[in-house]
């Protein structure tokens, strides 16, 4: 791992877990030794990836359990989005949700049998022990479950061929937006829920729909959401730029990680919103966010960094 170039893999190079990068030799080793595989996926700025590392992957007893019974593979989702997508699909089928860190246990041939996102040390230890025991005592049962899961993944990705003439009309869109409206938070903006994500692509669609269809309720919802985000704690009023999401329903408390792809999309969204409303807040937000990206995420030779870590390396002095 110490010879890898990925910053995420290098973060784990000195863990007591015998992490290996994803490659053919490692996968062949799992088959030769008939060992289950742990595929742990994350990225360098992921807060909960750091938490699980500290609680589990830096723990000697957990590391021994992993090293004795599994081939443990670390994957940087920014380096290998293809692998991330495969096991994300599996975890979403198993649990109904996804995220990072993404932790999946697979048979020696790579077929997944168990997975989830963040696990506490106790949860992770329990899962490793039970699945290891199952595979040793009843490998056929584990294989049968893997077959069913792989079939589910394949079926979820099937796209039926439509040989009928395409007849686009506004009715389907209006019906979809009507259903969508049931989940919109008209008071605080965004979707109803205890955490708020900016979802720039969705807001851009609703902005365009509201203007084209003269739907005042949608236009007001988008304006309210954009104003709440720009005035809330998720937006950095001092340095510019948006954090990844808000951990409360009012946009007050940010999750401090800042992503290039979020801010790039939000610049486009606020620019289009300004064209419609001429709201000076939107214009100010665009300029400040672009300044943030240039100052904090642009490298000296013109390339861009993908994110800023949610966790500070600074330590308080006693």
GROMACS .gro file of C-alpha atoms in nm:
model
  318
    1UNK     CA    1   0.000   0.000   0.000
    2UNK     CA    2   0.287   0.237   0.074
    3UNK     CA    3   0.378   0.239  -0.297
    4UNK     CA    4   0.028   0.343  -0.411
    5UNK     CA    5  -0.039   0.693  -0.545
    6UNK     CA    6  -0.395   0.732  -0.411
    7UNK     CA    7  -0.406   0.963  -0.106
    8UNK     CA    8  -0.685   0.751   0.042
    9UNK     CA    9  -0.486   0.427   0.016
   10UNK     CA   10  -0.179   0.597   0.160
   11UNK     CA   11  -0.386   0.709   0.460
   12UNK     CA   12  -0.431   0.339   0.545
   13UNK     CA   13  -0.080   0.223   0.462
   14UNK     CA   14   0.027   0.202   0.826
   15UNK     CA   15  -0.288   0.040   0.968
   16UNK     CA   16  -0.231  -0.296   1.142
   17UNK     CA   17  -0.480  -0.437   0.889
   18UNK     CA   18  -0.290  -0.596   0.601
   19UNK     CA   19  -0.463  -0.388   0.335
   20UNK     CA   20  -0.403  -0.468  -0.029
   21UNK     CA   21  -0.491  -0.267  -0.341
   22UNK     CA   22  -0.742  -0.399  -0.593
   23UNK     CA   23  -0.557  -0.597  -0.858
   24UNK     CA   24  -0.556  -0.941  -1.026
   25UNK     CA   25  -0.281  -1.081  -0.804
   26UNK     CA   26  -0.476  -1.006  -0.486
   27UNK     CA   27  -0.798  -1.150  -0.627
   28UNK     CA   28  -0.611  -1.464  -0.734
   29UNK     CA   29  -0.463  -1.489  -0.383
   30UNK     CA   30  -0.814  -1.494  -0.233
   31UNK     CA   31  -0.912  -1.782  -0.460
   32UNK     CA   32  -0.591  -1.975  -0.395
   33UNK     CA   33  -0.623  -1.938  -0.016
   34UNK     CA   34  -1.002  -1.978  -0.030
   35UNK     CA   35  -1.049  -1.669   0.186
   36UNK     CA   36  -1.339  -1.428   0.202
   37UNK     CA   37  -1.265  -1.078   0.075
   38UNK     CA   38  -1.333  -0.749   0.251
   39UNK     CA   39  -1.378  -0.465   0.002
   40UNK     CA   40  -1.364  -0.133   0.187
   41UNK     CA   41  -1.431   0.171  -0.032
   42UNK     CA   42  -1.393   0.540   0.057
   43UNK     CA   43  -1.211   0.858  -0.036
   44UNK     CA   44  -0.952   1.081   0.127
   45UNK     CA   45  -1.181   1.356   0.261
   46UNK     CA   46  -1.457   1.124   0.393
   47UNK     CA   47  -1.525   1.194   0.763
   48UNK     CA   48  -1.691   0.863   0.853
   49UNK     CA   49  -1.413   0.678   0.670
   50UNK     CA   50  -1.171   0.840   0.915
   51UNK     CA   51  -1.393   0.751   1.211
   52UNK     CA   52  -1.414   0.384   1.116
   53UNK     CA   53  -1.040   0.375   1.055
   54UNK     CA   54  -0.970   0.509   1.403
   55UNK     CA   55  -1.222   0.283   1.577
   56UNK     CA   56  -1.167  -0.043   1.387
   57UNK     CA   57  -0.886  -0.044   1.133
   58UNK     CA   58  -0.628   0.096   1.378
   59UNK     CA   59  -0.734  -0.154   1.646
   60UNK     CA   60  -0.498  -0.449   1.684
   61UNK     CA   61  -0.766  -0.704   1.781
   62UNK     CA   62  -0.991  -0.609   1.488
   63UNK     CA   63  -0.692  -0.613   1.255
   64UNK     CA   64  -0.598  -0.965   1.372
   65UNK     CA   65  -0.952  -1.088   1.306
   66UNK     CA   66  -0.940  -0.940   0.955
   67UNK     CA   67  -0.588  -1.060   0.876
   68UNK     CA   68  -0.650  -1.416   0.998
   69UNK     CA   69  -0.977  -1.474   0.814
   70UNK     CA   70  -0.998  -1.236   0.517
   71UNK     CA   71  -0.813  -1.078   0.228
   72UNK     CA   72  -0.869  -0.707   0.294
   73UNK     CA   73  -0.878  -0.471  -0.005
   74UNK     CA   74  -0.891  -0.091   0.011
   75UNK     CA   75  -1.045   0.095  -0.284
   76UNK     CA   76  -1.040   0.468  -0.354
   77UNK     CA   77  -1.377   0.546  -0.513
   78UNK     CA   78  -1.227   0.848  -0.690
   79UNK     CA   79  -0.964   0.623  -0.846
   80UNK     CA   80  -1.189   0.322  -0.919
   81UNK     CA   81  -1.553   0.437  -0.952
   82UNK     CA   82  -1.626   0.118  -1.148
   83UNK     CA   83  -1.553  -0.106  -0.848
   84UNK     CA   84  -1.735   0.133  -0.615
   85UNK     CA   85  -2.048   0.114  -0.832
   86UNK     CA   86  -2.057  -0.267  -0.832
   87UNK     CA   87  -2.044  -0.300  -0.455
   88UNK     CA   88  -2.260   0.008  -0.397
   89UNK     CA   89  -2.535  -0.161  -0.601
   90UNK     CA   90  -2.497  -0.471  -0.385
   91UNK     CA   91  -2.517  -0.280  -0.057
   92UNK     CA   92  -2.817  -0.079  -0.175
   93UNK     CA   93  -2.997  -0.403  -0.261
   94UNK     CA   94  -2.909  -0.551   0.079
   95UNK     CA   95  -2.981  -0.248   0.298
   96UNK     CA   96  -3.185  -0.002   0.092
   97UNK     CA   97  -2.923   0.270   0.133
   98UNK     CA   98  -2.563   0.351   0.048
   99UNK     CA   99  -2.277   0.583   0.131
  100UNK     CA  100  -1.915   0.585   0.240
  101UNK     CA  101  -1.728   0.419   0.389
  102UNK     CA  102  -1.868   0.130   0.188
  103UNK     CA  103  -1.778  -0.205   0.341
  104UNK     CA  104  -1.862  -0.527   0.161
  105UNK     CA  105  -1.770  -0.889   0.232
  106UNK     CA  106  -1.744  -1.116  -0.071
  107UNK     CA  107  -1.668  -1.476  -0.158
  108UNK     CA  108  -1.317  -1.556  -0.288
  109UNK     CA  109  -1.448  -1.501  -0.643
  110UNK     CA  110  -1.563  -1.148  -0.556
  111UNK     CA  111  -1.938  -1.212  -0.533
  112UNK     CA  112  -2.078  -1.007  -0.241
  113UNK     CA  113  -2.263  -1.169   0.052
  114UNK     CA  114  -2.276  -0.890   0.314
  115UNK     CA  115  -2.233  -0.515   0.324
  116UNK     CA  116  -2.311  -0.178   0.469
  117UNK     CA  117  -2.161   0.164   0.526
  118UNK     CA  118  -2.020   0.277   0.862
  119UNK     CA  119  -1.999   0.013   1.136
  120UNK     CA  120  -1.902   0.067   1.498
  121UNK     CA  121  -1.617  -0.148   1.626
  122UNK     CA  122  -1.866  -0.381   1.799
  123UNK     CA  123  -2.088  -0.412   1.491
  124UNK     CA  124  -1.792  -0.475   1.261
  125UNK     CA  125  -1.636  -0.737   1.490
  126UNK     CA  126  -1.969  -0.918   1.524
  127UNK     CA  127  -2.026  -0.920   1.147
  128UNK     CA  128  -1.674  -1.045   1.072
  129UNK     CA  129  -1.698  -1.325   1.329
  130UNK     CA  130  -2.041  -1.447   1.221
  131UNK     CA  131  -1.973  -1.438   0.847
  132UNK     CA  132  -1.634  -1.605   0.887
  133UNK     CA  133  -1.794  -1.883   1.093
  134UNK     CA  134  -2.074  -1.925   0.838
  135UNK     CA  135  -1.831  -1.960   0.549
  136UNK     CA  136  -1.619  -2.215   0.735
  137UNK     CA  137  -1.916  -2.427   0.850
  138UNK     CA  138  -2.160  -2.385   0.560
  139UNK     CA  139  -1.992  -2.242   0.247
  140UNK     CA  140  -2.276  -2.363   0.024
  141UNK     CA  141  -2.524  -2.140   0.206
  142UNK     CA  142  -2.299  -1.838   0.156
  143UNK     CA  143  -2.261  -1.926  -0.213
  144UNK     CA  144  -2.640  -1.958  -0.258
  145UNK     CA  145  -2.694  -1.616  -0.106
  146UNK     CA  146  -2.425  -1.467  -0.331
  147UNK     CA  147  -2.597  -1.618  -0.638
  148UNK     CA  148  -2.928  -1.456  -0.543
  149UNK     CA  149  -2.765  -1.121  -0.474
  150UNK     CA  150  -2.572  -1.120  -0.802
  151UNK     CA  151  -2.894  -1.205  -0.986
  152UNK     CA  152  -3.066  -0.913  -0.814
  153UNK     CA  153  -2.785  -0.678  -0.916
  154UNK     CA  154  -2.805  -0.795  -1.276
  155UNK     CA  155  -3.184  -0.755  -1.287
  156UNK     CA  156  -3.165  -0.407  -1.134
  157UNK     CA  157  -2.941  -0.298  -1.421
  158UNK     CA  158  -3.156  -0.439  -1.700
  159UNK     CA  159  -3.296  -0.182  -1.939
  160UNK     CA  160  -3.594  -0.299  -2.141
  161UNK     CA  161  -3.574  -0.214  -2.510
  162UNK     CA  162  -3.862   0.011  -2.615
  163UNK     CA  163  -3.945  -0.040  -2.982
  164UNK     CA  164  -4.243   0.194  -2.977
  165UNK     CA  165  -4.235   0.541  -3.130
  166UNK     CA  166  -4.124   0.798  -2.873
  167UNK     CA  167  -4.399   1.047  -2.795
  168UNK     CA  168  -4.263   1.307  -2.557
  169UNK     CA  169  -4.522   1.529  -2.390
  170UNK     CA  170  -4.548   1.749  -2.083
  171UNK     CA  171  -4.800   1.528  -1.906
  172UNK     CA  172  -4.544   1.277  -1.781
  173UNK     CA  173  -4.325   1.557  -1.649
  174UNK     CA  174  -4.618   1.727  -1.476
  175UNK     CA  175  -4.721   1.400  -1.312
  176UNK     CA  176  -4.365   1.341  -1.191
  177UNK     CA  177  -4.339   1.693  -1.047
  178UNK     CA  178  -4.678   1.653  -0.876
  179UNK     CA  179  -4.547   1.343  -0.696
  180UNK     CA  180  -4.220   1.523  -0.625
  181UNK     CA  181  -4.404   1.812  -0.457
  182UNK     CA  182  -4.515   1.580  -0.177
  183UNK     CA  183  -4.154   1.552  -0.060
  184UNK     CA  184  -4.053   1.919  -0.085
  185UNK     CA  185  -3.991   2.124   0.228
  186UNK     CA  186  -4.162   2.453   0.145
  187UNK     CA  187  -4.068   2.608   0.479
  188UNK     CA  188  -3.694   2.539   0.499
  189UNK     CA  189  -3.617   2.433   0.142
  190UNK     CA  190  -3.478   2.109   0.006
  191UNK     CA  191  -3.642   1.775   0.069
  192UNK     CA  192  -3.824   1.697   0.390
  193UNK     CA  193  -3.580   1.535   0.633
  194UNK     CA  194  -3.337   1.583   0.918
  195UNK     CA  195  -3.036   1.629   0.688
  196UNK     CA  196  -3.025   1.852   0.382
  197UNK     CA  197  -2.824   1.797   0.065
  198UNK     CA  198  -2.804   2.076  -0.198
  199UNK     CA  199  -2.899   1.849  -0.495
  200UNK     CA  200  -2.809   2.107  -0.763
  201UNK     CA  201  -2.923   1.895  -1.060
  202UNK     CA  202  -3.270   1.851  -0.908
  203UNK     CA  203  -3.302   2.220  -0.826
  204UNK     CA  204  -3.184   2.315  -1.174
  205UNK     CA  205  -3.458   2.098  -1.325
  206UNK     CA  206  -3.723   2.244  -1.093
  207UNK     CA  207  -3.604   2.598  -1.169
  208UNK     CA  208  -3.643   2.540  -1.542
  209UNK     CA  209  -3.978   2.362  -1.494
  210UNK     CA  210  -4.115   2.642  -1.276
  211UNK     CA  211  -4.022   2.913  -1.524
  212UNK     CA  212  -4.138   2.728  -1.836
  213UNK     CA  213  -4.470   2.625  -1.682
  214UNK     CA  214  -4.526   2.945  -1.482
  215UNK     CA  215  -4.557   2.731  -1.169
  216UNK     CA  216  -4.522   2.988  -0.890
  217UNK     CA  217  -4.516   2.727  -0.612
  218UNK     CA  218  -4.212   2.558  -0.766
  219UNK     CA  219  -4.041   2.891  -0.840
  220UNK     CA  220  -4.095   3.004  -0.482
  221UNK     CA  221  -3.967   2.669  -0.352
  222UNK     CA  222  -3.644   2.698  -0.554
  223UNK     CA  223  -3.589   3.061  -0.453
  224UNK     CA  224  -3.649   2.977  -0.089
  225UNK     CA  225  -3.410   2.680  -0.103
  226UNK     CA  226  -3.133   2.879  -0.273
  227UNK     CA  227  -3.172   3.165  -0.026
  228UNK     CA  228  -3.172   2.932   0.277
  229UNK     CA  229  -2.859   2.755   0.150
  230UNK     CA  230  -2.670   3.076   0.076
  231UNK     CA  231  -2.767   3.235   0.408
  232UNK     CA  232  -2.720   2.917   0.613
  233UNK     CA  233  -2.423   2.753   0.778
  234UNK     CA  234  -2.364   2.518   0.487
  235UNK     CA  235  -2.229   2.816   0.293
  236UNK     CA  236  -1.895   2.958   0.409
  237UNK     CA  237  -1.973   3.327   0.462
  238UNK     CA  238  -1.604   3.407   0.515
  239UNK     CA  239  -1.419   3.199   0.258
  240UNK     CA  240  -1.698   3.123   0.010
  241UNK     CA  241  -1.806   2.782  -0.118
  242UNK     CA  242  -2.050   2.521   0.004
  243UNK     CA  243  -1.998   2.228   0.237
  244UNK     CA  244  -2.125   1.890   0.120
  245UNK     CA  245  -2.448   1.891   0.324
  246UNK     CA  246  -2.620   2.015   0.638
  247UNK     CA  247  -2.666   1.779   0.933
  248UNK     CA  248  -2.984   1.958   1.043
  249UNK     CA  249  -3.313   2.042   0.868
  250UNK     CA  250  -3.250   2.419   0.872
  251UNK     CA  251  -2.919   2.434   0.680
  252UNK     CA  252  -2.751   2.567   0.997
  253UNK     CA  253  -2.490   2.301   1.083
  254UNK     CA  254  -2.258   2.197   0.800
  255UNK     CA  255  -2.074   1.873   0.742
  256UNK     CA  256  -1.750   2.054   0.670
  257UNK     CA  257  -1.620   1.851   0.378
  258UNK     CA  258  -1.622   2.058   0.057
  259UNK     CA  259  -1.650   1.886  -0.281
  260UNK     CA  260  -1.542   2.025  -0.617
  261UNK     CA  261  -1.833   1.864  -0.802
  262UNK     CA  262  -2.091   2.014  -0.562
  263UNK     CA  263  -1.953   2.366  -0.591
  264UNK     CA  264  -1.913   2.343  -0.969
  265UNK     CA  265  -2.280   2.247  -1.010
  266UNK     CA  266  -2.397   2.506  -0.758
  267UNK     CA  267  -2.219   2.782  -0.951
  268UNK     CA  268  -2.422   2.686  -1.260
  269UNK     CA  269  -2.744   2.666  -1.059
  270UNK     CA  270  -2.706   3.005  -0.891
  271UNK     CA  271  -2.602   3.161  -1.223
  272UNK     CA  272  -2.923   3.040  -1.391
  273UNK     CA  273  -3.130   3.149  -1.091
  274UNK     CA  274  -2.975   3.497  -1.115
  275UNK     CA  275  -3.072   3.521  -1.482
  276UNK     CA  276  -3.434   3.463  -1.377
  277UNK     CA  277  -3.460   3.666  -1.058
  278UNK     CA  278  -3.168   3.915  -1.071
  279UNK     CA  279  -3.127   3.841  -0.701
  280UNK     CA  280  -2.797   4.001  -0.594
  281UNK     CA  281  -2.747   3.730  -0.331
  282UNK     CA  282  -2.719   3.471  -0.610
  283UNK     CA  283  -2.466   3.680  -0.801
  284UNK     CA  284  -2.258   3.730  -0.486
  285UNK     CA  285  -2.271   3.356  -0.414
  286UNK     CA  286  -2.145   3.272  -0.764
  287UNK     CA  287  -1.846   3.507  -0.745
  288UNK     CA  288  -1.749   3.404  -0.393
  289UNK     CA  289  -1.777   3.033  -0.476
  290UNK     CA  290  -1.563   3.071  -0.788
  291UNK     CA  291  -1.304   3.260  -0.582
  292UNK     CA  292  -1.307   2.977  -0.327
  293UNK     CA  293  -1.258   2.712  -0.597
  294UNK     CA  294  -0.971   2.903  -0.755
  295UNK     CA  295  -0.805   2.973  -0.421
  296UNK     CA  296  -0.854   2.640  -0.242
  297UNK     CA  297  -0.915   2.371  -0.506
  298UNK     CA  298  -0.706   2.480  -0.804
  299UNK     CA  299  -0.350   2.350  -0.829
  300UNK     CA  300  -0.061   2.567  -0.945
  301UNK     CA  301  -0.054   2.403  -1.291
  302UNK     CA  302  -0.428   2.445  -1.353
  303UNK     CA  303  -0.568   2.109  -1.244
  304UNK     CA  304  -0.823   2.084  -0.962
  305UNK     CA  305  -0.835   1.899  -0.633
  306UNK     CA  306  -1.155   1.700  -0.580
  307UNK     CA  307  -1.231   1.787  -0.218
  308UNK     CA  308  -1.132   1.936   0.115
  309UNK     CA  309  -1.130   1.705   0.416
  310UNK     CA  310  -1.401   1.745   0.678
  311UNK     CA  311  -1.149   1.677   0.956
  312UNK     CA  312  -0.885   1.923   1.066
  313UNK     CA  313  -0.533   1.801   1.136
  314UNK     CA  314  -0.477   2.081   1.388
  315UNK     CA  315  -0.446   1.975   1.752
  316UNK     CA  316  -0.535   2.190   2.048
  317UNK     CA  317  -0.244   2.297   2.261
  318UNK     CA  318  -0.269   2.220   2.631
   0.00000   0.00000   0.00000
